Amino acid sequence: MMQRRHLVLGGLALAAPLAASHGASADAQDGLLFEVSREGRPIGRHRVLLSGDGGRLTTSIEIDLEVRLAFVRLYAYRHRNREVWHGTSFVEFASETDDNGERHRVRAIAEKDGILVEGTAGRQVVALDHMPTTWWSRRLTEAGRWIDTQSGRILRASVTAVGRERRIAAGAEVEADRLRLQGDLELDVWYAEERWVGMEFRAQADGSLITYELVATGPAAAASTA
């Protein structure tokens, strides 16, 4: 799939994605809930929760995936990430990942002269325009340079507008713009205005198609245990 992630049967970190425009205040129960599928079969969920307090915006990201063959678990992935913004300015994120038993932690903090990143990939300072790979707002695709929220690696890719398409998102038909990332990241992502509504990519390990379908938003996404 991509250098950043070893997806399904080799690591899957799509940390992740939200419902409000970047920098807007949001209700504490706002959110997005995606069903994640591998070759059309559900393997778990990816949830993003938004809370706003004045100009401060916090996103909490939860990813839980499992690939099974009959009663045998072949692969399990768990990712948790908390991300903070002030207006449209990135402040920090901290993540923990269990990638089929391989554990990772990353911390990134914006300072005066750059973003200090510490994680599996080491310790470094990068320019303030780098974005976390969490996709919840279309704005996160604009810089072309990202901090991998699983390892702390720095990733670069081109972003191309493929066109506008109709998609089903949370039970309704929407018009969404399809963007294609190519480089260290290889994926297609869909946005209806600022709202993240879908994603797909090929797993590096076996070429299987991984898809994201938005199944709930707002309070329903926050409350769902599906």
CSV table of C-alpha atoms in Angstrom, one decimal:
chain,number,residue,atom,x,y,z
A,1,MET,CA,0.0,0.0,0.0
A,2,MET,CA,2.2,2.8,1.3
A,3,GLN,CA,5.6,3.1,3.0
A,4,ARG,CA,3.9,4.6,6.0
A,5,ARG,CA,1.8,1.6,6.9
A,6,HIS,CA,2.2,-2.1,6.5
A,7,LEU,CA,-1.5,-2.5,6.3
A,8,VAL,CA,-3.5,-5.7,7.1
A,9,LEU,CA,-1.2,-8.6,7.9
A,10,GLY,CA,1.7,-6.2,8.3
A,11,GLY,CA,0.4,-3.1,10.1
A,12,LEU,CA,-2.5,-0.7,9.5
A,13,ALA,CA,-2.3,2.9,10.9
A,14,LEU,CA,-4.8,5.2,9.3
A,15,ALA,CA,-5.0,7.6,12.1
A,16,ALA,CA,-6.5,8.7,11.6
A,17,PRO,CA,-10.0,11.6,10.9
A,18,LEU,CA,-13.8,15.4,11.2
A,19,ALA,CA,-17.3,16.7,11.0
A,20,ALA,CA,-16.7,20.4,11.4
A,21,SER,CA,-14.5,22.7,9.3
A,22,HIS,CA,-11.0,22.9,10.5
A,23,GLY,CA,-10.7,25.3,13.4
A,24,ALA,CA,-14.4,25.6,14.1
A,25,SER,CA,-15.8,24.9,17.6
A,26,ALA,CA,-17.8,21.7,17.9
A,27,ASP,CA,-20.2,20.0,20.2
A,28,ALA,CA,-18.5,17.5,22.5
A,29,GLN,CA,-20.6,14.7,21.0
A,30,ASP,CA,-19.7,15.5,17.4
A,31,GLY,CA,-18.0,12.7,15.4
A,32,LEU,CA,-17.5,10.4,12.5
A,33,LEU,CA,-17.7,6.6,12.5
A,34,PHE,CA,-16.4,4.5,9.6
A,35,GLU,CA,-16.8,0.9,8.9
A,36,VAL,CA,-13.5,-0.5,7.6
A,37,SER,CA,-13.6,-3.4,5.1
A,38,ARG,CA,-11.1,-5.7,3.4
A,39,GLU,CA,-12.2,-6.9,0.0
A,40,GLY,CA,-15.8,-6.1,0.9
A,41,ARG,CA,-15.7,-7.9,4.3
A,42,PRO,CA,-15.9,-5.7,7.5
A,43,ILE,CA,-12.8,-5.9,9.7
A,44,GLY,CA,-13.5,-3.1,12.2
A,45,ARG,CA,-14.1,0.6,12.7
A,46,HIS,CA,-12.4,3.9,12.7
A,47,ARG,CA,-14.0,6.6,14.9
A,48,VAL,CA,-13.1,10.3,15.2
A,49,LEU,CA,-14.6,12.4,18.0
A,50,LEU,CA,-14.5,16.2,18.1
A,51,SER,CA,-14.8,18.6,21.1
A,52,GLY,CA,-14.5,22.3,20.9
A,53,ASP,CA,-13.8,24.9,23.7
A,54,GLY,CA,-13.5,28.4,22.4
A,55,GLY,CA,-10.7,28.4,19.8
A,56,ARG,CA,-9.4,25.1,21.0
A,57,LEU,CA,-10.3,21.9,19.1
A,58,THR,CA,-9.5,18.4,20.3
A,59,THR,CA,-9.9,15.2,18.2
A,60,SER,CA,-9.8,11.7,19.7
A,61,ILE,CA,-9.2,8.9,17.2
A,62,GLU,CA,-9.9,5.2,17.8
A,63,ILE,CA,-9.1,2.5,15.3
A,64,ASP,CA,-9.9,-1.2,16.1
A,65,LEU,CA,-9.4,-3.8,13.4
A,66,GLU,CA,-9.2,-7.6,13.3
A,67,VAL,CA,-8.8,-10.0,10.4
A,68,ARG,CA,-9.9,-13.6,11.1
A,69,LEU,CA,-10.0,-16.9,9.2
A,70,ALA,CA,-12.8,-18.9,10.7
A,71,PHE,CA,-12.1,-18.9,14.4
A,72,VAL,CA,-8.4,-18.0,14.0
A,73,ARG,CA,-7.4,-14.3,14.5
A,74,LEU,CA,-4.8,-13.6,11.8
A,75,TYR,CA,-4.2,-9.9,12.6
A,76,ALA,CA,-5.3,-7.3,15.2
A,77,TYR,CA,-4.7,-3.6,15.2
A,78,ARG,CA,-5.5,-0.9,17.9
A,79,HIS,CA,-4.7,2.8,17.6
A,80,ARG,CA,-5.5,5.7,19.9
A,81,ASN,CA,-4.6,9.3,19.1
A,82,ARG,CA,-5.4,12.6,20.8
A,83,GLU,CA,-4.8,15.7,18.6
A,84,VAL,CA,-5.1,19.4,19.6
A,85,TRP,CA,-5.6,22.5,17.5
A,86,HIS,CA,-5.9,26.2,18.3
A,87,GLY,CA,-8.0,27.8,15.5
A,88,THR,CA,-6.3,26.5,12.3
A,89,SER,CA,-2.9,26.0,14.1
A,90,PHE,CA,-1.7,22.6,15.0
A,91,VAL,CA,-0.7,22.3,18.7
A,92,GLU,CA,0.2,18.7,19.5
A,93,PHE,CA,-0.8,15.0,19.2
A,94,ALA,CA,0.1,11.9,21.2
A,95,SER,CA,-0.6,8.4,19.9
A,96,GLU,CA,-0.3,4.8,21.0
A,97,THR,CA,-0.5,1.8,18.7
A,98,ASP,CA,-0.6,-2.0,19.0
A,99,ASP,CA,0.1,-3.3,15.6
A,100,ASN,CA,-0.4,-7.0,16.0
A,101,GLY,CA,1.7,-7.0,19.1
A,102,GLU,CA,4.3,-4.4,17.9
A,103,ARG,CA,3.8,-1.3,20.0
A,104,HIS,CA,4.5,2.3,19.0
A,105,ARG,CA,4.2,5.7,20.6
A,106,VAL,CA,4.5,9.1,19.0
A,107,ARG,CA,4.4,12.6,20.4
A,108,ALA,CA,4.5,15.8,18.3
A,109,ILE,CA,4.5,19.3,19.7
A,110,ALA,CA,4.5,22.6,17.9
A,111,GLU,CA,7.2,25.0,19.1
A,112,LYS,CA,8.3,28.4,18.0
A,113,ASP,CA,10.6,27.2,15.2
A,114,GLY,CA,9.0,23.9,14.2
A,115,ILE,CA,7.3,20.7,15.3
A,116,LEU,CA,9.2,18.4,17.6
A,117,VAL,CA,8.4,14.8,16.7
A,118,GLU,CA,9.5,11.9,18.9
A,119,GLY,CA,8.5,8.3,18.0
A,120,THR,CA,9.5,5.0,16.6
A,121,ALA,CA,11.3,6.8,13.7
A,122,GLY,CA,13.4,8.8,16.1
A,123,ARG,CA,13.5,12.4,17.2
A,124,GLN,CA,13.5,15.4,14.8
A,125,VAL,CA,12.2,18.9,14.3
A,126,VAL,CA,10.2,19.6,11.1
A,127,ALA,CA,8.6,22.7,9.6
A,128,LEU,CA,5.3,24.0,11.1
A,129,ASP,CA,3.4,23.3,7.9
A,130,HIS,CA,3.5,19.5,8.4
A,131,MET,CA,0.2,17.9,9.1
A,132,PRO,CA,-0.7,14.7,11.1
A,133,THR,CA,-2.1,11.8,9.0
A,134,THR,CA,-5.6,12.0,10.4
A,135,TRP,CA,-7.6,13.1,7.4
A,136,TRP,CA,-10.7,14.4,9.4
A,137,SER,CA,-10.6,17.8,7.6
A,138,ARG,CA,-9.9,18.4,3.9
A,139,ARG,CA,-7.3,21.0,5.1
A,140,LEU,CA,-5.1,18.2,6.3
A,141,THR,CA,-4.4,17.2,2.6
A,142,GLU,CA,-3.1,20.6,1.5
A,143,ALA,CA,0.5,20.7,2.8
A,144,GLY,CA,1.8,17.7,0.9
A,145,ARG,CA,4.0,16.8,4.0
A,146,TRP,CA,2.8,14.8,6.9
A,147,ILE,CA,3.8,13.3,10.3
A,148,ASP,CA,2.9,9.6,10.4
A,149,THR,CA,0.9,9.3,13.6
A,150,GLN,CA,2.0,5.7,14.1
A,151,SER,CA,5.8,5.9,13.7
A,152,GLY,CA,6.6,9.7,13.5
A,153,ARG,CA,8.1,9.3,10.1
A,154,ILE,CA,7.9,12.3,7.7
A,155,LEU,CA,5.9,11.5,4.5
A,156,ARG,CA,5.5,13.3,1.2
A,157,ALA,CA,3.0,12.9,-1.6
A,158,SER,CA,1.3,14.8,-4.4
A,159,VAL,CA,-2.4,15.5,-4.1
A,160,THR,CA,-4.5,15.4,-7.3
A,161,ALA,CA,-8.2,16.2,-7.6
A,162,VAL,CA,-9.8,13.3,-9.5
A,163,GLY,CA,-13.3,14.7,-9.7
A,164,ARG,CA,-16.7,15.0,-7.9
A,165,GLU,CA,-18.6,11.8,-7.3
A,166,ARG,CA,-21.8,10.7,-5.6
A,167,ARG,CA,-21.3,8.5,-2.5
A,168,ILE,CA,-23.5,7.1,0.3
A,169,ALA,CA,-22.4,8.6,3.6
A,170,ALA,CA,-24.2,7.9,6.9
A,171,GLY,CA,-27.2,6.6,4.9
A,172,ALA,CA,-27.5,9.6,2.6
A,173,GLU,CA,-26.3,10.4,-0.9
A,174,VAL,CA,-23.7,13.2,-1.0
A,175,GLU,CA,-21.6,15.0,-3.6
A,176,ALA,CA,-18.0,14.4,-2.7
A,177,ASP,CA,-14.6,15.4,-4.1
A,178,ARG,CA,-12.2,12.6,-4.7
A,179,LEU,CA,-8.5,13.3,-4.0
A,180,ARG,CA,-5.6,11.0,-4.9
A,181,LEU,CA,-2.4,11.0,-2.9
A,182,GLN,CA,0.7,9.5,-4.6
A,183,GLY,CA,4.2,9.2,-3.1
A,184,ASP,CA,5.0,7.9,0.4
A,185,LEU,CA,1.2,7.7,0.7
A,186,GLU,CA,-0.9,5.9,-1.9
A,187,LEU,CA,-4.6,6.4,-1.2
A,188,ASP,CA,-7.9,7.9,-2.4
A,189,VAL,CA,-9.9,10.0,0.0
A,190,TRP,CA,-13.3,11.7,-0.4
A,191,TYR,CA,-14.6,14.9,1.1
A,192,ALA,CA,-18.1,16.5,1.1
A,193,GLU,CA,-17.0,20.1,1.6
A,194,GLU,CA,-14.8,19.7,4.7
A,195,ARG,CA,-16.3,16.5,6.0
A,196,TRP,CA,-14.3,13.3,5.4
A,197,VAL,CA,-16.7,10.7,3.9
A,198,GLY,CA,-14.6,7.9,2.5
A,199,MET,CA,-11.2,6.4,1.7
A,200,GLU,CA,-9.6,3.4,-0.1
A,201,PHE,CA,-6.2,2.0,-0.7
A,202,ARG,CA,-4.4,-1.3,-1.4
A,203,ALA,CA,-2.7,-3.2,1.4
A,204,GLN,CA,1.0,-3.5,0.9
A,205,ALA,CA,1.2,-7.0,2.2
A,206,ASP,CA,-1.2,-8.7,-0.2
A,207,GLY,CA,-2.8,-6.0,-2.5
A,208,SER,CA,-6.2,-6.4,-0.9
A,209,LEU,CA,-8.5,-3.4,-1.2
A,210,ILE,CA,-9.2,-1.6,2.1
A,211,THR,CA,-12.3,0.7,2.1
A,212,TYR,CA,-13.8,3.2,4.5
A,213,GLU,CA,-17.5,3.7,4.6
A,214,LEU,CA,-19.0,6.5,6.7
A,215,VAL,CA,-21.8,4.9,8.7
A,216,ALA,CA,-22.6,7.5,11.4
A,217,THR,CA,-22.0,11.2,12.3
A,218,GLY,CA,-22.6,13.5,15.2
A,219,PRO,CA,-24.0,12.1,18.4
A,220,ALA,CA,-24.7,8.7,16.7
A,221,ALA,CA,-21.0,8.3,15.9
A,222,ALA,CA,-20.0,9.2,19.4
A,223,ALA,CA,-22.5,6.8,21.0
A,224,SER,CA,-22.2,3.8,18.7
A,225,THR,CA,-20.4,0.7,19.8
A,226,ALA,CA,-20.7,-0.9,16.3
